[in-house]
Amino acid sequence: MDLQLQVFVTVAEKESFSRAAEEHHMTQPAVSQYIRQFEEQIGARLLERTNKYVRLNKAGEIVYHHAKEILALYTKMQNLVDDLANKASGPLSIGASYTFGEYVLPRIIANLKQTYPDIQPTVTIGNTATVADLVASHQLDIGIVEGKFNAARLIVEDFAEDTMVIVSATDHPLTYRKEQLEMADLENETWIVREHGSGTREAMDNLFEQYGIAPTKLMDFSSTQPIKESVEAGIGISLLSHWSIKKELKNGYLRVLDVKGLPYRRQFSIVTNTPFQTKALEVFIDILRTKKLLTTLN
């Protein structure tokens, strides 16, 4: 059943029996036989076949979705058993929201590789909702996220606090104000914001609601880097994590606005989907929890 699942998933993803045969180092007739036997066991046709394409049908989409979860669980089970006799090693799939994944995680991965060179990490960066869903469906071993997400199938642990500030270009008119700014002073500014579903966008929306303002001039971007570039160019202002703007502040490209009530604070959380952890996952979580490491990131 395990090999049948693997062959089925490969055919579905490659949309080709011949490419699946190459992937698994077997003949095309052997792949066809595996698929035929698998469909007989399931009791339904799963693939639509023509001379031009191979595609999942409705039943196939259902089976493919669960097959990915089953294979991920099988791999995790094998790694857990292997860990009983071995040191921390093997694959570790990590997901992180953009702020943490782009500006903090690389240094943690470097620490991990230096201490445990036999661990093979792979990293997926996405918005909070996407990362949480991938962990819940066993596509990732662990996620590091902020803000709200569907935690129904997840184990959640808060582990770090992030502070967020409002930044502008160094020559923005607001930087010349001598008195402390109120949030109301910023309502008519152009705000450079992240897309819905990201933790940074949620933090910004919460800030607007908290202070009772409703800015109408918003520009959406799907990652932090173009937001920083836009702010630096004088297009508008933004609420950003202090982790993401260290270089810009050091080099004098951006300036933190002195706004009453800020900085805004939010929690970063570790999310996993099982109490059973491979040694690789266990040592990675230990590194995340290390206060000394987190202190160097502030």
mmCIF file of N, CA, C and O in Angstrom, residues 17-87:
data_model
loop_
_atom_site.group_PDB
_atom_site.id
_atom_site.type_symbol
_atom_site.label_atom_id
_atom_site.label_comp_id
_atom_site.label_asym_id
_atom_site.label_seq_id
_atom_site.Cartn_x
_atom_site.Cartn_y
_atom_site.Cartn_z
ATOM 1 N N PHE A 17 2.313 9.029 -16.575
ATOM 2 C CA PHE A 17 2.748 7.701 -16.170
ATOM 3 C C PHE A 17 4.233 7.524 -16.475
ATOM 4 O O PHE A 17 4.966 6.915 -15.687
ATOM 5 N N SER A 18 4.681 8.050 -17.602
ATOM 6 C CA SER A 18 6.078 7.859 -17.988
ATOM 7 C C SER A 18 7.020 8.608 -17.041
ATOM 8 O O SER A 18 8.064 8.073 -16.637
ATOM 9 N N ARG A 19 6.672 9.847 -16.666
ATOM 10 C CA ARG A 19 7.524 10.601 -15.744
ATOM 11 C C ARG A 19 7.506 9.983 -14.354
ATOM 12 O O ARG A 19 8.515 10.009 -13.645
ATOM 13 N N ALA A 20 6.365 9.415 -13.954
ATOM 14 C CA ALA A 20 6.304 8.707 -12.668
ATOM 15 C C ALA A 20 7.192 7.471 -12.699
ATOM 16 O O ALA A 20 7.850 7.121 -11.713
ATOM 17 N N ALA A 21 7.213 6.782 -13.851
ATOM 18 C CA ALA A 21 8.065 5.598 -13.995
ATOM 19 C C ALA A 21 9.535 5.978 -13.843
ATOM 20 O O ALA A 21 10.314 5.276 -13.171
ATOM 21 N N GLU A 22 9.929 7.090 -14.450
ATOM 22 C CA GLU A 22 11.310 7.563 -14.315
ATOM 23 C C GLU A 22 11.633 7.902 -12.866
ATOM 24 O O GLU A 22 12.712 7.582 -12.357
ATOM 25 N N GLU A 23 10.698 8.565 -12.188
ATOM 26 C CA GLU A 23 10.903 8.967 -10.797
ATOM 27 C C GLU A 23 11.141 7.764 -9.903
ATOM 28 O O GLU A 23 11.971 7.806 -8.983
ATOM 29 N N HIS A 24 10.395 6.669 -10.138
ATOM 30 C CA HIS A 24 10.484 5.493 -9.270
ATOM 31 C C HIS A 24 11.363 4.385 -9.853
ATOM 32 O O HIS A 24 11.415 3.283 -9.291
ATOM 33 N N HIS A 25 12.037 4.672 -10.968
ATOM 34 C CA HIS A 25 12.949 3.714 -11.591
ATOM 35 C C HIS A 25 12.252 2.382 -11.885
ATOM 36 O O HIS A 25 12.742 1.305 -11.533
ATOM 37 N N MET A 26 11.114 2.477 -12.521
ATOM 38 C CA MET A 26 10.370 1.286 -12.921
ATOM 39 C C MET A 26 9.808 1.503 -14.322
ATOM 40 O O MET A 26 9.903 2.602 -14.873
ATOM 41 N N THR A 27 9.239 0.462 -14.881
ATOM 42 C CA THR A 27 8.679 0.582 -16.224
ATOM 43 C C THR A 27 7.305 1.233 -16.185
ATOM 44 O O THR A 27 6.619 1.206 -15.152
ATOM 45 N N GLN A 28 6.891 1.793 -17.314
ATOM 46 C CA GLN A 28 5.567 2.411 -17.379
ATOM 47 C C GLN A 28 4.449 1.392 -17.163
ATOM 48 O O GLN A 28 3.477 1.688 -16.460
ATOM 49 N N PRO A 29 4.554 0.164 -17.735
ATOM 50 C CA PRO A 29 3.525 -0.848 -17.447
ATOM 51 C C PRO A 29 3.414 -1.172 -15.954
ATOM 52 O O PRO A 29 2.321 -1.419 -15.452
ATOM 53 N N ALA A 30 4.558 -1.135 -15.240
ATOM 54 C CA ALA A 30 4.522 -1.409 -13.797
ATOM 55 C C ALA A 30 3.759 -0.307 -13.071
ATOM 56 O O ALA A 30 2.965 -0.577 -12.155
ATOM 57 N N VAL A 31 3.980 0.941 -13.485
ATOM 58 C CA VAL A 31 3.238 2.056 -12.895
ATOM 59 C C VAL A 31 1.746 1.889 -13.162
ATOM 60 O O VAL A 31 0.909 2.056 -12.263
ATOM 61 N N SER A 32 1.395 1.546 -14.381
ATOM 62 C CA SER A 32 -0.020 1.346 -14.734
ATOM 63 C C SER A 32 -0.645 0.253 -13.883
ATOM 64 O O SER A 32 -1.797 0.370 -13.441
ATOM 65 N N GLN A 33 0.114 -0.802 -13.627
ATOM 66 C CA GLN A 33 -0.406 -1.904 -12.814
ATOM 67 C C GLN A 33 -0.626 -1.463 -11.364
ATOM 68 O O GLN A 33 -1.645 -1.799 -10.758
ATOM 69 N N TYR A 34 0.325 -0.696 -10.820
ATOM 70 C CA TYR A 34 0.155 -0.189 -9.461
ATOM 71 C C TYR A 34 -1.104 0.680 -9.364
ATOM 72 O O TYR A 34 -1.879 0.567 -8.403
ATOM 73 N N ILE A 35 -1.301 1.550 -10.337
ATOM 74 C CA ILE A 35 -2.466 2.435 -10.302
ATOM 75 C C ILE A 35 -3.755 1.623 -10.435
ATOM 76 O O ILE A 35 -4.738 1.881 -9.715
ATOM 77 N N ARG A 36 -3.764 0.644 -11.318
ATOM 78 C CA ARG A 36 -4.954 -0.180 -11.510
ATOM 79 C C ARG A 36 -5.306 -0.943 -10.225
ATOM 80 O O ARG A 36 -6.474 -0.981 -9.807
ATOM 81 N N GLN A 37 -4.288 -1.520 -9.579
ATOM 82 C CA GLN A 37 -4.530 -2.253 -8.326
ATOM 83 C C GLN A 37 -5.000 -1.310 -7.224
ATOM 84 O O GLN A 37 -5.875 -1.658 -6.425
ATOM 85 N N PHE A 38 -4.421 -0.122 -7.199
ATOM 86 C CA PHE A 38 -4.803 0.849 -6.179
ATOM 87 C C PHE A 38 -6.252 1.288 -6.368
ATOM 88 O O PHE A 38 -7.015 1.374 -5.406
ATOM 89 N N GLU A 39 -6.645 1.536 -7.605
ATOM 90 C CA GLU A 39 -8.029 1.924 -7.888
ATOM 91 C C GLU A 39 -8.992 0.804 -7.524
ATOM 92 O O GLU A 39 -10.098 1.056 -7.021
ATOM 93 N N GLU A 40 -8.594 -0.444 -7.752
ATOM 94 C CA GLU A 40 -9.439 -1.581 -7.388
ATOM 95 C C GLU A 40 -9.618 -1.658 -5.880
ATOM 96 O O GLU A 40 -10.721 -1.937 -5.386
ATOM 97 N N GLN A 41 -8.556 -1.407 -5.133
ATOM 98 C CA GLN A 41 -8.655 -1.438 -3.666
ATOM 99 C C GLN A 41 -9.537 -0.299 -3.157
ATOM 100 O O GLN A 41 -10.314 -0.478 -2.215
ATOM 101 N N ILE A 42 -9.402 0.881 -3.744
ATOM 102 C CA ILE A 42 -10.215 2.030 -3.336
ATOM 103 C C ILE A 42 -11.667 1.839 -3.767
ATOM 104 O O ILE A 42 -12.604 2.305 -3.104
ATOM 105 N N GLY A 43 -11.847 1.155 -4.897
ATOM 106 C CA GLY A 43 -13.194 0.932 -5.414
ATOM 107 C C GLY A 43 -13.721 2.064 -6.253
ATOM 108 O O GLY A 43 -14.936 2.263 -6.364
ATOM 109 N N ALA A 44 -12.800 2.837 -6.855
ATOM 110 C CA ALA A 44 -13.224 3.963 -7.689
ATOM 111 C C ALA A 44 -12.101 4.326 -8.645
ATOM 112 O O ALA A 44 -10.916 4.139 -8.336
ATOM 113 N N ARG A 45 -12.472 4.840 -9.801
ATOM 114 C CA ARG A 45 -11.484 5.360 -10.728
ATOM 115 C C ARG A 45 -10.996 6.707 -10.203
ATOM 116 O O ARG A 45 -11.798 7.552 -9.791
ATOM 117 N N LEU A 46 -9.682 6.917 -10.223
ATOM 118 C CA LEU A 46 -9.098 8.106 -9.611
ATOM 119 C C LEU A 46 -8.481 9.068 -10.616
ATOM 120 O O LEU A 46 -8.290 10.242 -10.306
ATOM 121 N N LEU A 47 -8.170 8.575 -11.805
ATOM 122 C CA LEU A 47 -7.475 9.374 -12.803
ATOM 123 C C LEU A 47 -8.229 9.358 -14.127
ATOM 124 O O LEU A 47 -8.724 8.311 -14.555
ATOM 125 N N GLU A 48 -8.308 10.509 -14.747
ATOM 126 C CA GLU A 48 -8.842 10.615 -16.102
ATOM 127 C C GLU A 48 -7.663 10.545 -17.066
ATOM 128 O O GLU A 48 -6.727 11.338 -16.965
ATOM 129 N N ARG A 49 -7.702 9.572 -17.996
ATOM 130 C CA ARG A 49 -6.568 9.344 -18.887
ATOM 131 C C ARG A 49 -6.974 9.599 -20.337
ATOM 132 O O ARG A 49 -8.004 9.108 -20.793
ATOM 133 N N THR A 50 -6.165 10.358 -21.045
ATOM 134 C CA THR A 50 -6.311 10.503 -22.493
ATOM 135 C C THR A 50 -4.910 10.421 -23.093
ATOM 136 O O THR A 50 -3.909 10.285 -22.365
ATOM 137 N N ASN A 51 -4.816 10.527 -24.399
ATOM 138 C CA ASN A 51 -3.505 10.526 -25.042
ATOM 139 C C ASN A 51 -2.719 11.804 -24.739
ATOM 140 O O ASN A 51 -1.509 11.847 -24.918
ATOM 141 N N LYS A 52 -3.427 12.833 -24.283
ATOM 142 C CA LYS A 52 -2.789 14.126 -24.056
ATOM 143 C C LYS A 52 -2.497 14.424 -22.585
ATOM 144 O O LYS A 52 -1.616 15.205 -22.281
ATOM 145 N N TYR A 53 -3.277 13.835 -21.670
ATOM 146 C CA TYR A 53 -3.066 14.197 -20.273
ATOM 147 C C TYR A 53 -3.521 13.080 -19.332
ATOM 148 O O TYR A 53 -4.272 12.188 -19.712
ATOM 149 N N VAL A 54 -3.057 13.190 -18.082
ATOM 150 C CA VAL A 54 -3.520 12.359 -16.965
ATOM 151 C C VAL A 54 -3.884 13.322 -15.854
ATOM 152 O O VAL A 54 -3.042 14.103 -15.401
ATOM 153 N N ARG A 55 -5.157 13.296 -15.415
ATOM 154 C CA ARG A 55 -5.620 14.249 -14.400
ATOM 155 C C ARG A 55 -6.435 13.551 -13.330
ATOM 156 O O ARG A 55 -7.093 12.547 -13.596
ATOM 157 N N LEU A 56 -6.402 14.131 -12.139
ATOM 158 C CA LEU A 56 -7.236 13.638 -11.052
ATOM 159 C C LEU A 56 -8.696 13.961 -11.328
ATOM 160 O O LEU A 56 -9.015 15.064 -11.773
ATOM 161 N N ASN A 57 -9.597 13.009 -11.045
ATOM 162 C CA ASN A 57 -11.019 13.330 -11.042
ATOM 163 C C ASN A 57 -11.422 13.681 -9.610
ATOM 164 O O ASN A 57 -10.549 13.832 -8.731
ATOM 165 N N LYS A 58 -12.710 13.827 -9.356
ATOM 166 C CA LYS A 58 -13.172 14.226 -8.008
ATOM 167 C C LYS A 58 -12.722 13.241 -6.943
ATOM 168 O O LYS A 58 -12.222 13.621 -5.883
ATOM 169 N N ALA A 59 -12.904 11.936 -7.209
ATOM 170 C CA ALA A 59 -12.462 10.921 -6.240
ATOM 171 C C ALA A 59 -10.950 10.973 -6.071
ATOM 172 O O ALA A 59 -10.422 10.834 -4.954
ATOM 173 N N GLY A 60 -10.243 11.176 -7.187
ATOM 174 C CA GLY A 60 -8.789 11.252 -7.129
ATOM 175 C C GLY A 60 -8.291 12.405 -6.289
ATOM 176 O O GLY A 60 -7.293 12.272 -5.568
ATOM 177 N N GLU A 61 -8.964 13.548 -6.359
ATOM 178 C CA GLU A 61 -8.565 14.704 -5.553
ATOM 179 C C GLU A 61 -8.683 14.406 -4.069
ATOM 180 O O GLU A 61 -7.831 14.803 -3.267
ATOM 181 N N ILE A 62 -9.771 13.689 -3.698
ATOM 182 C CA ILE A 62 -9.952 13.322 -2.284
ATOM 183 C C ILE A 62 -8.843 12.380 -1.834
ATOM 184 O O ILE A 62 -8.220 12.562 -0.781
ATOM 185 N N VAL A 63 -8.577 11.354 -2.653
ATOM 186 C CA VAL A 63 -7.560 10.357 -2.292
ATOM 187 C C VAL A 63 -6.176 11.013 -2.259
ATOM 188 O O VAL A 63 -5.371 10.741 -1.356
ATOM 189 N N TYR A 64 -5.888 11.886 -3.228
ATOM 190 C CA TYR A 64 -4.575 12.549 -3.266
ATOM 191 C C TYR A 64 -4.342 13.369 -1.993
ATOM 192 O O TYR A 64 -3.269 13.302 -1.390
ATOM 193 N N HIS A 65 -5.345 14.135 -1.582
ATOM 194 C CA HIS A 65 -5.214 14.966 -0.381
ATOM 195 C C HIS A 65 -4.859 14.116 0.838
ATOM 196 O O HIS A 65 -3.930 14.448 1.594
ATOM 197 N N HIS A 66 -5.567 13.004 1.012
ATOM 198 C CA HIS A 66 -5.310 12.158 2.186
ATOM 199 C C HIS A 66 -4.048 11.316 2.013
ATOM 200 O O HIS A 66 -3.367 11.012 3.006
ATOM 201 N N ALA A 67 -3.716 10.965 0.777
ATOM 202 C CA ALA A 67 -2.489 10.211 0.535
ATOM 203 C C ALA A 67 -1.266 11.018 0.964
ATOM 204 O O ALA A 67 -0.315 10.465 1.538
ATOM 205 N N LYS A 68 -1.284 12.337 0.708
ATOM 206 C CA LYS A 68 -0.168 13.187 1.127
ATOM 207 C C LYS A 68 -0.014 13.182 2.648
ATOM 208 O O LYS A 68 1.100 13.111 3.168
ATOM 209 N N GLU A 69 -1.141 13.224 3.353
ATOM 210 C CA GLU A 69 -1.088 13.192 4.816
ATOM 211 C C GLU A 69 -0.584 11.842 5.313
ATOM 212 O O GLU A 69 0.227 11.761 6.238
ATOM 213 N N ILE A 70 -1.079 10.746 4.691
ATOM 214 C CA ILE A 70 -0.672 9.402 5.113
ATOM 215 C C ILE A 70 0.824 9.205 4.917
ATOM 216 O O ILE A 70 1.519 8.684 5.799
ATOM 217 N N LEU A 71 1.354 9.608 3.774
ATOM 218 C CA LEU A 71 2.780 9.447 3.509
ATOM 219 C C LEU A 71 3.614 10.285 4.472
ATOM 220 O O LEU A 71 4.675 9.843 4.926
ATOM 221 N N ALA A 72 3.134 11.494 4.789
ATOM 222 C CA ALA A 72 3.860 12.334 5.741
ATOM 223 C C ALA A 72 3.873 11.690 7.126
ATOM 224 O O ALA A 72 4.900 11.697 7.814
ATOM 225 N N LEU A 73 2.751 11.124 7.529
ATOM 226 C CA LEU A 73 2.675 10.442 8.829
ATOM 227 C C LEU A 73 3.553 9.193 8.846
ATOM 228 O O LEU A 73 4.199 8.875 9.851
ATOM 229 N N TYR A 74 3.584 8.473 7.739
ATOM 230 C CA TYR A 74 4.411 7.271 7.646
ATOM 231 C C TYR A 74 5.885 7.634 7.815
ATOM 232 O O TYR A 74 6.630 6.974 8.552
ATOM 233 N N THR A 75 6.303 8.704 7.127
ATOM 234 C CA THR A 75 7.690 9.149 7.238
ATOM 235 C C THR A 75 8.011 9.574 8.660
ATOM 236 O O THR A 75 9.071 9.249 9.210
ATOM 237 N N LYS A 76 7.081 10.305 9.286
ATOM 238 C CA LYS A 76 7.294 10.743 10.661
ATOM 239 C C LYS A 76 7.399 9.546 11.610
ATOM 240 O O LYS A 76 8.253 9.513 12.496
ATOM 241 N N MET A 77 6.525 8.558 11.425
ATOM 242 C CA MET A 77 6.570 7.348 12.244
ATOM 243 C C MET A 77 7.917 6.658 12.114
ATOM 244 O O MET A 77 8.538 6.255 13.111
ATOM 245 N N GLN A 78 8.422 6.506 10.874
ATOM 246 C CA GLN A 78 9.701 5.835 10.651
ATOM 247 C C GLN A 78 10.843 6.604 11.302
ATOM 248 O O GLN A 78 11.742 6.019 11.914
ATOM 249 N N ASN A 79 10.790 7.937 11.203
ATOM 250 C CA ASN A 79 11.836 8.755 11.822
ATOM 251 C C ASN A 79 11.821 8.626 13.342
ATOM 252 O O ASN A 79 12.878 8.587 13.982
ATOM 253 N N LEU A 80 10.632 8.559 13.932
ATOM 254 C CA LEU A 80 10.529 8.404 15.389
ATOM 255 C C LEU A 80 11.122 7.076 15.843
ATOM 256 O O LEU A 80 11.838 7.012 16.853
ATOM 257 N N VAL A 81 10.840 6.019 15.115
ATOM 258 C CA VAL A 81 11.388 4.700 15.456
ATOM 259 C C VAL A 81 12.910 4.706 15.292
ATOM 260 O O VAL A 81 13.647 4.203 16.147
ATOM 261 N N ASP A 82 13.385 5.299 14.195
ATOM 262 C CA ASP A 82 14.830 5.371 13.971
ATOM 263 C C ASP A 82 15.528 6.152 15.072
ATOM 264 O O ASP A 82 16.664 5.838 15.456
ATOM 265 N N ASP A 83 14.846 7.160 15.603
ATOM 266 C CA ASP A 83 15.445 8.006 16.633
ATOM 267 C C ASP A 83 15.724 7.267 17.929
ATOM 268 O O ASP A 83 16.549 7.700 18.739
ATOM 269 N N LEU A 84 15.027 6.156 18.163
ATOM 270 C CA LEU A 84 15.223 5.405 19.412
ATOM 271 C C LEU A 84 16.652 4.902 19.533
ATOM 272 O O LEU A 84 17.156 4.706 20.629
ATOM 273 N N ALA A 85 17.306 4.701 18.399
ATOM 274 C CA ALA A 85 18.658 4.153 18.441
ATOM 275 C C ALA A 85 19.707 5.112 17.886
ATOM 276 O O ALA A 85 20.896 4.807 17.918
ATOM 277 N N ASN A 86 19.286 6.249 17.412
ATOM 278 C CA ASN A 86 20.227 7.136 16.734
ATOM 279 C C ASN A 86 20.190 8.546 17.307
ATOM 280 O O ASN A 86 19.252 8.929 18.007
ATOM 281 N N LYS A 87 21.212 9.337 16.959
ATOM 282 C CA LYS A 87 21.264 10.736 17.378
ATOM 283 C C LYS A 87 20.397 11.578 16.455
ATOM 284 O O LYS A 87 19.872 11.091 15.450
#
